[in-house]
CSV table of C-alpha atoms in Angstrom, one decimal:
chain,number,residue,atom,x,y,z
A,581,SER,CA,0.1,0.3,0.0
A,582,PHE,CA,1.0,3.9,-0.6
A,583,ALA,CA,1.1,4.2,3.4
A,584,CYS,CA,3.3,1.0,3.6
A,585,VAL,CA,5.7,2.3,1.3
A,586,LYS,CA,5.6,5.8,2.8
A,587,LEU,CA,6.7,4.6,6.2
A,588,ASP,CA,9.6,2.3,4.3
A,589,TYR,CA,11.0,5.9,2.5
A,590,SER,CA,10.3,7.7,6.1
A,591,LEU,CA,12.7,4.7,8.1
A,592,PHE,CA,15.1,5.7,5.1
A,593,LEU,CA,14.8,9.5,5.2
A,594,ARG,CA,16.0,9.2,8.9
A,595,TYR,CA,19.9,8.8,8.1
A,596,PRO,CA,19.8,11.9,6.3
A,597,PHE,CA,18.2,13.8,9.3
A,598,ALA,CA,21.9,11.8,11.3
A,599,LEU,CA,24.0,12.7,9.1
A,600,VAL,CA,22.9,16.7,8.8
A,601,TYR,CA,22.9,16.9,12.7
A,602,ARG,CA,26.6,14.9,12.6
A,603,TRP,CA,27.9,17.3,9.8
A,604,PHE,CA,26.2,20.7,10.9
A,605,LEU,CA,24.9,20.5,14.1
A,606,PHE,CA,27.0,17.6,17.0
A,607,TYR,CA,28.9,21.7,18.1
A,608,GLN,CA,25.2,23.6,18.1
A,609,PRO,CA,23.8,24.7,21.6
A,610,ALA,CA,21.4,21.6,23.3
A,611,PRO,CA,18.2,24.7,22.2
A,612,VAL,CA,19.4,24.3,18.1
A,613,ILE,CA,19.9,20.1,18.8
A,614,HIS,CA,15.9,20.4,20.0
A,615,LEU,CA,14.7,22.2,17.3
A,616,PHE,CA,16.0,20.0,14.9
A,617,HIS,CA,15.0,17.1,16.1
A,618,ILE,CA,11.2,18.4,16.8
A,619,PHE,CA,10.6,19.7,13.5
A,620,SER,CA,11.9,16.5,11.7
A,621,GLY,CA,10.4,14.0,13.8
A,622,LEU,CA,6.9,16.3,13.1
A,623,ALA,CA,8.4,16.5,9.5
A,624,LEU,CA,7.9,12.7,9.7
A,625,ALA,CA,4.8,12.4,11.2
A,626,ALA,CA,3.1,15.1,8.9
A,627,PHE,CA,4.6,12.7,6.1
A,628,ASN,CA,2.8,10.2,7.4
A,629,PHE,CA,-0.2,11.1,9.1
A,630,GLY,CA,-1.1,14.5,7.7
A,631,PRO,CA,-2.9,16.8,10.1
A,632,GLN,CA,-4.0,13.5,12.8
A,633,LEU,CA,0.1,14.5,14.1
A,634,TYR,CA,-1.8,16.5,16.6
A,635,HIS,CA,-2.9,13.2,19.2
A,636,SER,CA,1.3,13.3,19.7
A,637,VAL,CA,1.2,17.2,19.8
A,638,ILE,CA,-1.3,17.2,22.6
A,639,CYS,CA,0.3,13.9,23.9
A,640,VAL,CA,3.6,15.2,25.0
A,641,PHE,CA,2.2,18.8,26.3
A,642,VAL,CA,-0.1,17.0,28.3
A,643,GLN,CA,2.7,14.8,29.6
A,644,PHE,CA,4.9,18.4,30.3
A,645,LEU,CA,2.4,19.9,32.2
A,646,MET,CA,1.8,16.4,34.5
A,647,LEU,CA,6.1,16.9,35.2
A,648,ARG,CA,5.2,20.3,36.1
A,649,LEU,CA,2.5,20.9,37.7
A,650,MET,CA,2.3,17.3,39.7
A,651,GLY,CA,5.4,16.7,40.2
A,652,ARG,CA,7.8,13.6,41.4
A,653,THR,CA,4.6,11.8,43.2
A,654,VAL,CA,2.9,8.3,43.0
A,655,THR,CA,0.0,10.8,41.8
A,656,ALA,CA,1.6,12.1,38.6
A,657,VAL,CA,2.9,8.7,37.8
A,658,LEU,CA,-0.8,6.7,37.8
A,659,SER,CA,-2.5,10.2,36.2
A,660,SER,CA,0.2,9.8,33.1
A,661,PHE,CA,-0.1,6.0,33.0
A,662,THR,CA,-4.3,6.1,32.9
A,663,PHE,CA,-3.8,9.6,30.7
A,664,GLN,CA,-1.4,7.8,28.1
A,665,MET,CA,-3.1,4.3,27.9
A,666,VAL,CA,-6.7,5.6,27.2
A,667,TYR,CA,-5.9,8.2,25.0
A,668,LEU,CA,-4.1,5.3,22.7
A,669,LEU,CA,-6.4,2.5,23.6
A,670,LEU,CA,-9.9,5.1,22.5
A,671,GLY,CA,-7.6,5.8,19.2
A,672,TYR,CA,-7.6,2.1,19.0
A,673,TYR,CA,-11.4,2.0,19.3
A,674,TYR,CA,-11.9,4.9,17.0
A,675,THR,CA,-9.6,4.0,14.5
A,676,ALA,CA,-9.9,-0.2,14.3
A,677,THR,CA,-10.6,-2.3,11.0
A,678,GLU,CA,-10.1,-5.9,10.3
A,679,GLU,CA,-6.8,-5.3,8.7
A,680,TYR,CA,-3.6,-4.2,9.5
A,681,ASP,CA,-3.5,-0.4,9.4
A,682,ILE,CA,-0.5,1.9,9.0
A,683,LYS,CA,-2.3,4.9,11.0
A,684,TRP,CA,-1.0,7.6,13.4
A,685,THR,CA,-1.7,5.1,16.2
A,686,MET,CA,1.1,3.0,15.1
A,687,PRO,CA,3.7,5.2,16.4
A,688,HIS,CA,2.0,6.4,19.3
A,689,CYS,CA,2.1,3.6,20.7
A,690,VAL,CA,5.6,3.7,20.7
A,691,LEU,CA,5.3,7.2,22.1
A,692,THR,CA,3.2,5.7,24.9
A,693,LEU,CA,5.5,3.9,26.3
A,694,LYS,CA,8.1,7.1,25.7
A,695,LEU,CA,5.3,9.4,28.2
A,696,ILE,CA,4.9,6.9,30.6
A,697,GLY,CA,8.1,5.8,30.8
A,698,LEU,CA,9.6,9.2,31.4
A,699,SER,CA,7.4,9.8,34.3
A,700,PHE,CA,8.3,7.3,36.4
A,701,ASP,CA,12.6,7.9,35.1
A,702,PHE,CA,10.9,11.4,37.1
A,703,TYR,CA,9.3,10.1,39.6
A,704,ASP,CA,12.4,7.9,40.7
A,705,GLY,CA,14.6,10.9,40.7
A,706,GLY,CA,13.4,12.3,44.0
A,707,LYS,CA,14.3,9.0,45.9
A,708,GLU,CA,17.7,8.6,47.6
A,709,ALA,CA,20.3,6.3,45.8
A,710,PRO,CA,19.9,3.6,48.1
A,711,GLN,CA,16.4,2.9,47.1
A,712,LEU,CA,16.9,2.8,43.4
A,713,SER,CA,18.0,-0.4,41.6
A,714,GLU,CA,21.3,0.1,39.5
A,715,GLU,CA,18.9,0.0,36.3
A,716,GLN,CA,16.9,2.8,37.7
A,717,LYS,CA,19.6,5.2,38.5
A,718,LYS,CA,20.5,4.9,35.0
A,719,SER,CA,17.5,6.1,34.1
A,720,ALA,CA,16.5,8.5,36.8
A,721,LEU,CA,15.7,12.3,35.8
A,722,THR,CA,17.1,14.3,39.2
A,723,SER,CA,16.3,17.6,36.8
A,724,VAL,CA,13.2,18.7,36.4
A,725,PRO,CA,13.4,18.8,31.4
A,726,SER,CA,12.6,21.1,29.8
A,727,LEU,CA,9.5,21.8,27.6
A,728,LEU,CA,12.0,21.7,24.2
A,729,GLU,CA,14.0,18.8,25.7
A,730,VAL,CA,10.8,16.5,26.5
A,731,PHE,CA,9.4,17.1,22.7
A,732,GLY,CA,12.9,17.1,21.2
A,733,PHE,CA,13.2,13.9,23.2
A,734,SER,CA,9.3,12.6,22.1
A,735,TYR,CA,10.3,13.4,17.9
A,736,PHE,CA,13.7,12.0,17.8
A,737,TYR,CA,13.7,10.6,14.7
A,738,GLY,CA,15.7,8.2,15.4
A,739,GLY,CA,13.0,6.5,17.5
A,740,PHE,CA,9.6,8.0,17.1
A,741,LEU,CA,8.2,6.1,14.4
A,742,VAL,CA,8.1,2.3,15.1
A,743,GLY,CA,11.3,2.5,18.2
A,744,PRO,CA,13.4,1.7,19.9
A,745,GLN,CA,13.0,3.0,23.3
A,746,PHE,CA,15.3,4.8,25.5
A,747,THR,CA,15.4,7.3,27.8
A,748,LEU,CA,15.7,11.0,28.6
A,749,ARG,CA,18.3,11.1,30.7
A,750,SER,CA,20.4,8.9,26.9
A,751,TYR,CA,18.7,11.5,24.8
A,752,GLN,CA,20.2,14.2,26.8
A,753,SER,CA,24.0,12.7,27.3
A,754,LEU,CA,22.9,12.2,23.4
A,755,VAL,CA,22.3,16.3,22.9
A,756,ALA,CA,25.2,17.1,25.5
A,757,ARG,CA,27.9,15.4,22.9
A,758,GLU,CA,28.6,12.4,25.5
A,759,LEU,CA,27.2,9.7,23.4
A,760,THR,CA,30.6,9.5,21.2
A,761,ASP,CA,33.6,7.1,21.1
A,762,CYS,CA,35.7,10.4,20.5
A,763,PRO,CA,35.1,12.5,23.2
A,764,GLY,CA,35.0,16.1,22.0
A,765,LYS,CA,33.9,15.1,18.9
A,766,PRO,CA,30.7,12.6,16.5
A,767,PRO,CA,31.3,9.5,16.8
A,768,SER,CA,33.5,6.7,14.6
A,769,SER,CA,29.7,5.4,13.9
A,770,VAL,CA,29.5,5.5,10.3
A,771,ILE,CA,30.5,2.3,9.1
A,772,PRO,CA,28.8,0.5,12.2
A,773,ALA,CA,25.9,2.3,11.3
A,774,MET,CA,25.6,1.4,7.5
A,775,LYS,CA,26.8,-3.0,8.4
A,776,ARG,CA,23.4,-2.1,11.5
A,777,PHE,CA,21.7,-0.7,7.8
A,778,ALA,CA,22.5,-3.7,5.1
A,779,LEU,CA,21.5,-6.0,7.4
A,780,GLY,CA,18.4,-4.4,8.2
A,781,PHE,CA,18.2,-4.4,4.4
A,782,LEU,CA,18.7,-7.7,3.4
A,783,CYS,CA,15.7,-8.8,5.9
A,784,LEU,CA,13.6,-6.5,4.3
A,785,VAL,CA,15.1,-8.0,1.2
A,786,ILE,CA,14.4,-11.0,1.9
A,787,TYR,CA,10.6,-10.2,3.4
A,788,ALA,CA,9.5,-8.4,0.2
A,789,ILE,CA,11.2,-11.6,-1.5
A,790,PHE,CA,8.8,-14.2,0.0
A,791,SER,CA,5.9,-12.0,1.6
A,792,PRO,CA,4.2,-12.9,-1.6
A,793,SER,CA,3.8,-16.4,-1.7
A,794,TYR,CA,2.9,-16.5,2.4
A,795,PRO,CA,-0.1,-13.7,2.6
A,796,ASP,CA,-2.1,-13.6,5.9
A,797,SER,CA,-5.3,-14.1,3.3
A,798,TYR,CA,-4.4,-17.1,2.2
A,799,TYR,CA,-5.1,-19.0,5.4
A,800,LEU,CA,-8.9,-17.9,4.8
A,801,THR,CA,-9.4,-19.1,1.5
A,802,ASP,CA,-10.8,-22.7,1.2
A,803,GLU,CA,-7.9,-23.9,-1.2
A,804,TYR,CA,-6.3,-23.3,1.9
A,805,GLU,CA,-8.6,-25.7,3.7
A,806,ALA,CA,-8.9,-28.2,0.8
A,807,GLN,CA,-4.7,-29.0,2.0
A,808,PRO,CA,-4.2,-31.5,3.8
A,809,PHE,CA,-3.1,-31.9,7.5
A,810,TRP,CA,0.3,-31.2,7.5
A,811,TYR,CA,0.8,-29.0,4.8
A,812,ARG,CA,-1.5,-26.5,6.7
A,813,CYS,CA,0.7,-27.1,9.2
A,814,VAL,CA,3.9,-26.4,7.3
A,815,PHE,CA,2.7,-23.3,6.2
A,816,ILE,CA,2.0,-22.0,9.5
A,817,LEU,CA,5.5,-22.6,10.4
A,818,LEU,CA,6.8,-20.6,7.5
A,819,TRP,CA,4.7,-17.8,7.3
A,820,GLY,CA,6.1,-16.7,10.7
A,821,LYS,CA,9.1,-16.7,10.0
A,822,VAL,CA,8.5,-14.5,7.0
A,823,ILE,CA,6.2,-12.5,8.8
A,824,LEU,CA,9.0,-11.7,11.3
A,825,TYR,CA,11.0,-10.3,9.1
A,826,LYS,CA,8.8,-7.4,8.4
A,827,TYR,CA,9.6,-6.4,12.1
A,828,VAL,CA,13.1,-7.3,11.8
A,829,SER,CA,13.8,-5.8,9.1
A,830,CYS,CA,11.9,-2.4,10.7
A,831,TRP,CA,14.0,-2.4,13.5
A,832,VAL,CA,17.6,-3.7,12.4
A,833,ILE,CA,17.8,-0.2,11.1
A,834,GLU,CA,18.2,1.6,13.6
A,835,GLY,CA,21.4,1.6,12.8
A,836,VAL,CA,20.2,5.7,12.5
A,837,CYS,CA,20.6,5.4,16.4
A,838,ILE,CA,24.1,4.2,16.4
A,839,LEU,CA,24.5,6.9,13.4
A,840,SER,CA,23.8,9.7,15.6
A,841,GLY,CA,25.7,7.9,18.2
A,842,LEU,CA,22.0,7.3,20.5
A,843,GLY,CA,23.2,3.7,19.7
A,844,TYR,CA,26.8,4.1,21.4
A,845,ASN,CA,27.5,1.3,24.8
A,846,GLY,CA,30.5,2.1,26.2
A,847,VAL,CA,34.0,0.1,25.9
A,848,VAL,CA,33.5,-3.9,26.7
A,849,ASP,CA,36.7,-6.0,26.6
A,850,GLY,CA,38.6,-2.9,24.9
A,851,LYS,CA,36.2,-2.2,22.3
A,852,HIS,CA,33.5,0.3,21.7
A,853,GLN,CA,29.5,-1.0,21.8
A,854,TRP,CA,26.8,0.4,20.1
A,855,ASP,CA,23.7,-1.9,20.8
A,856,ALA,CA,22.5,0.9,23.7
A,857,CYS,CA,19.3,0.9,21.0
A,858,ALA,CA,19.3,-2.5,19.6
A,859,ASN,CA,16.2,-4.0,18.9
A,860,MET,CA,16.8,-7.0,17.7
A,861,LYS,CA,19.4,-10.0,17.9
A,862,VAL,CA,19.5,-11.1,14.5
A,863,TRP,CA,22.2,-14.5,14.9
A,864,LEU,CA,20.0,-15.7,18.4
A,865,PHE,CA,17.2,-14.7,16.8
A,866,GLU,CA,17.9,-17.4,13.7
A,867,THR,CA,19.7,-19.8,15.9
A,868,THR,CA,18.0,-19.9,19.1
A,869,PRO,CA,15.8,-23.6,20.0
A,870,LEU,CA,14.3,-21.9,22.4
A,871,PHE,CA,10.8,-20.1,22.5
A,872,GLY,CA,12.6,-17.9,25.3
A,873,GLY,CA,15.3,-17.5,22.6
A,874,THR,CA,13.5,-15.5,20.4
A,875,ILE,CA,11.8,-13.3,22.8
A,876,ALA,CA,14.7,-12.2,24.1
A,877,SER,CA,16.2,-11.2,20.9
A,878,PHE,CA,12.7,-9.7,19.3
A,879,ASN,CA,11.7,-6.4,20.3
A,880,ILE,CA,14.2,-6.1,23.3
A,881,ASN,CA,13.3,-2.7,23.9
A,882,THR,CA,10.1,-2.4,24.4
A,883,ASN,CA,10.7,-5.8,26.5
A,884,ALA,CA,13.1,-4.4,28.5
A,885,TRP,CA,10.3,-1.2,28.7
A,886,ALA,CA,8.1,-3.7,30.5
A,887,ALA,CA,10.4,-5.1,32.8
A,888,ARG,CA,11.4,-2.4,33.9
A,889,HIS,CA,8.6,-0.1,34.5
A,890,VAL,CA,6.1,-3.0,35.1
A,891,PHE,CA,7.3,-6.5,36.1
A,892,LYS,CA,9.5,-5.4,38.1
A,893,ARG,CA,7.8,-2.7,39.7
A,894,LEU,CA,4.9,-5.3,40.9
A,895,LYS,CA,7.1,-6.5,43.5
A,896,PHE,CA,5.2,-5.7,45.8
A,897,LEU,CA,2.7,-8.7,45.1
A,898,GLY,CA,5.0,-11.2,45.6
A,899,ASN,CA,4.9,-13.7,42.8
A,900,LYS,CA,6.6,-13.9,39.8
A,901,THR,CA,3.5,-15.6,38.0
A,902,THR,CA,1.3,-12.7,39.2
A,903,SER,CA,3.6,-10.2,38.1
A,904,HIS,CA,4.7,-11.9,34.9
A,905,VAL,CA,0.9,-12.8,33.3
A,906,ALA,CA,0.2,-8.5,35.1
A,907,THR,CA,3.0,-7.5,32.6
A,908,LEU,CA,1.8,-9.6,29.7
A,909,PHE,CA,-1.8,-8.3,30.3
A,910,PHE,CA,-0.4,-5.3,30.3
A,911,LEU,CA,1.6,-5.4,26.7
A,912,THR,CA,-2.0,-7.3,25.4
A,913,ILE,CA,-3.7,-3.9,25.5
A,914,TRP,CA,-0.8,-2.0,24.3
A,915,HIS,CA,-1.0,-3.5,21.5
A,916,GLY,CA,-5.0,-3.3,20.6
A,917,LEU,CA,-8.1,-4.6,21.5
A,918,HIS,CA,-8.4,-7.0,18.8
A,919,SER,CA,-8.9,-10.4,20.6
A,920,GLY,CA,-6.3,-11.5,18.7
A,921,TYR,CA,-3.9,-10.5,20.6
A,922,ILE,CA,-5.6,-11.7,23.8
A,923,LEU,CA,-4.9,-15.5,22.5
A,924,CYS,CA,-1.5,-14.9,21.5
A,925,PHE,CA,-0.5,-13.0,24.5
A,926,THR,CA,-2.6,-16.5,26.2
A,927,MET,CA,-0.6,-18.2,24.1
A,928,GLU,CA,3.3,-16.9,25.0
A,929,PHE,CA,2.4,-17.6,28.5
A,930,LEU,CA,2.0,-21.1,28.2
A,931,ILE,CA,4.5,-22.3,25.7
A,932,ILE,CA,7.1,-20.4,27.9
A,933,THR,CA,6.3,-21.8,31.3
A,934,VAL,CA,6.2,-25.2,29.9
A,935,GLU,CA,9.4,-24.8,28.0
A,936,ARG,CA,10.9,-23.5,31.2
A,937,GLN,CA,9.5,-26.9,33.1
A,938,ALA,CA,11.5,-28.6,30.3
A,939,GLN,CA,14.6,-26.6,30.9
A,940,ALA,CA,14.2,-27.4,34.1
A,941,LEU,CA,13.4,-31.6,33.7
A,942,VAL,CA,16.4,-31.6,31.3
A,943,ARG,CA,18.9,-29.8,33.7
A,944,ASP,CA,17.4,-31.9,37.0
A,945,SER,CA,17.7,-36.3,34.8
A,946,PRO,CA,21.1,-37.5,34.8
A,947,MET,CA,19.4,-39.8,31.3
A,948,LEU,CA,18.0,-36.3,29.3
A,949,THR,CA,20.9,-34.6,30.1
A,950,LYS,CA,23.1,-37.3,28.9
A,951,MET,CA,21.5,-37.6,26.0
A,952,VAL,CA,21.0,-33.7,25.1
A,953,ASN,CA,25.3,-33.5,25.2
A,954,SER,CA,25.7,-36.4,23.2
A,955,HIS,CA,26.3,-37.1,19.7
A,956,LEU,CA,22.7,-37.2,18.5
A,957,TYR,CA,21.9,-33.3,19.6
A,958,PRO,CA,22.3,-32.5,16.3
A,959,ILE,CA,19.0,-34.6,15.5
A,960,ILE,CA,17.8,-33.2,18.9
A,961,TYR,CA,18.6,-29.2,17.4
A,962,VAL,CA,16.9,-29.5,14.2
A,963,VAL,CA,13.4,-31.3,15.8
A,964,GLN,CA,14.1,-29.1,18.5
A,965,GLN,CA,13.8,-26.0,15.6
A,966,PHE,CA,10.5,-27.8,13.9
A,967,ILE,CA,9.3,-27.4,17.2
A,968,HIS,CA,9.8,-23.7,18.0
A,969,TRP,CA,9.2,-22.0,14.6
A,970,LEU,CA,5.5,-24.3,13.6
A,971,PHE,CA,4.9,-23.1,17.5
A,972,MET,CA,5.7,-19.5,17.4
A,973,GLY,CA,4.0,-19.0,13.9
A,974,TYR,CA,0.7,-20.7,15.9
A,975,PRO,CA,0.3,-17.7,18.3
A,976,LEU,CA,0.8,-15.5,15.3
A,977,VAL,CA,-2.2,-16.0,13.7
A,978,PRO,CA,-4.6,-13.8,15.8
A,979,PHE,CA,-1.9,-11.7,16.2
A,980,CYS,CA,-2.0,-11.3,12.7
A,981,LEU,CA,-5.2,-11.9,11.4
A,982,PHE,CA,-7.2,-10.1,14.6
A,983,THR,CA,-10.3,-11.1,14.8
A,984,TYR,CA,-12.4,-14.5,16.5
A,985,ASP,CA,-13.8,-15.3,13.2
A,986,LYS,CA,-10.6,-15.2,11.4
A,987,TRP,CA,-8.1,-16.9,13.2
A,988,LEU,CA,-11.0,-19.3,14.4
A,989,LYS,CA,-10.9,-20.9,11.4
A,990,VAL,CA,-7.2,-21.7,11.0
A,991,TYR,CA,-7.4,-22.9,14.4
A,992,SER,CA,-10.1,-24.8,13.4
A,993,SER,CA,-8.5,-26.5,10.3
A,994,VAL,CA,-5.5,-27.4,12.5
A,995,TYR,CA,-7.5,-28.4,15.1
A,996,PHE,CA,-5.8,-26.5,17.9
A,997,CYS,CA,-2.4,-28.6,17.4
A,998,GLY,CA,-1.1,-25.8,19.2
A,999,HIS,CA,-3.3,-25.4,22.4
A,1000,LEU,CA,-3.3,-29.7,22.2
A,1001,PHE,CA,0.5,-30.4,22.6
A,1002,PHE,CA,1.2,-27.3,25.2
A,1003,LEU,CA,-1.8,-28.0,27.8
A,1004,VAL,CA,-1.2,-31.8,27.0
A,1005,ALA,CA,2.5,-31.2,27.8
A,1006,TYR,CA,2.0,-29.0,31.0
A,1007,LEU,CA,0.1,-31.5,32.3
A,1008,VAL,CA,2.1,-34.9,31.4
A,1009,MET,CA,5.6,-33.2,32.8
A,1010,PRO,CA,4.8,-33.3,36.3
A,1011,PHE,CA,4.4,-37.3,36.1
A,1012,LEU,CA,7.7,-37.1,33.5
A,1013,ARG,CA,10.0,-35.8,36.5
A,1014,LYS,CA,8.3,-38.5,38.7
A,1015,ALA,CA,9.5,-41.1,35.7
A,1016,LEU,CA,13.3,-39.5,34.9
A,1017,VAL,CA,14.4,-36.8,37.5
A,1018,PRO,CA,15.8,-39.3,41.0
A,1019,LYS,CA,14.1,-38.7,43.7
A,1020,LYS,CA,17.2,-37.0,45.5
A,1021,GLU,CA,16.7,-34.4,43.1
A,1022,ARG,CA,13.9,-34.3,43.0
A,1023,SER,CA,13.6,-33.9,47.2
A,1024,GLU,CA,16.5,-31.5,46.7
A,1025,LYS,CA,14.3,-29.2,43.8
A,1026,LYS,CA,11.6,-28.8,46.6
A,1027,GLN,CA,13.8,-27.3,49.7
A,1028,HIS,CA,15.3,-24.4,47.6
């Protein structure tokens, strides 16, 4: 669609913005840099969404007023969370269709997390150092940000449209010329940025080549339903792999953050790191046989945001499972109001629960440990990968088809095999532990 073409063009257009910053604005005063980021981000918003950019302007300005008028209070955090999420959800409600449309709510969901995170970081800045975790110390705001800072942070071209998430502290370091491997000079990040760009472009080419062969619409055809069961399952596997490249390509093209310097992440083992904004670990994504590994490699900054601002702040509940469920529920409604999102994240919870139980079983069973460390592992790895990618595609079906009449048709055609597989695995796992784990190991596990 034309909207997709405009979005792709905008993702590439960010690179000239980064070059302008490096060549002409790096040594300019902070207000000039903020204004450049504001107008470049607004230009991208206007190009893609026209006058609807006013939604983001309203939310950023209201967030600034909350910081100024409500201060470092729990009320301010709750008000920010409520206002930003309600605004986003109303946007979803009034613009929803049965297809995936590129509209103003797409960048707004990224902005919503950014602004809620800003309120948390401002609140943390009022606490004493011993009350903060090391992670919170890095992002806590000890001073009140200016209007230009908040708008510049919100509209920074490197993260406005599709992310990644980053903190205002990181943005302030960028503007202060601190995020560079050459103190006082623009970072030597052109080559790392171009490598990341090339990788993202390759992923985009892969998606462009294969996506016409695996369209979402094929699921709803009589031809798909007429195919044998094994074919329907393999189609889900291949479709799931291809559809993820759409997101991978957008996130890997975060080379613009590296080019500007925002991606600078210090020195490790004598080498400068440029992965502060990395939203994908492509090698892990391609090679891991684990569902947890794919989640850890995918949309990293959003997952880190949810862990930092939802999961860890629910520590007072005293139960990790409850915190995990609450975090997944938040991510569900943040994505949208369609039933497919609920089903997708419910399935993710079940899959991760079963996988963790299976990993504990392999670790505690001498026989299984010996097997995975033997020459049989290559065969085990292939089987793991098949199961992994089959059931990675499975929860993506409702995620991409949205409405229950569509995903129910697909799941019925494969007899809800994913649900059955993991429910049976969940029920059988305790019996497998009794059979495969020595009594001594089980008793030690219970004591811990």
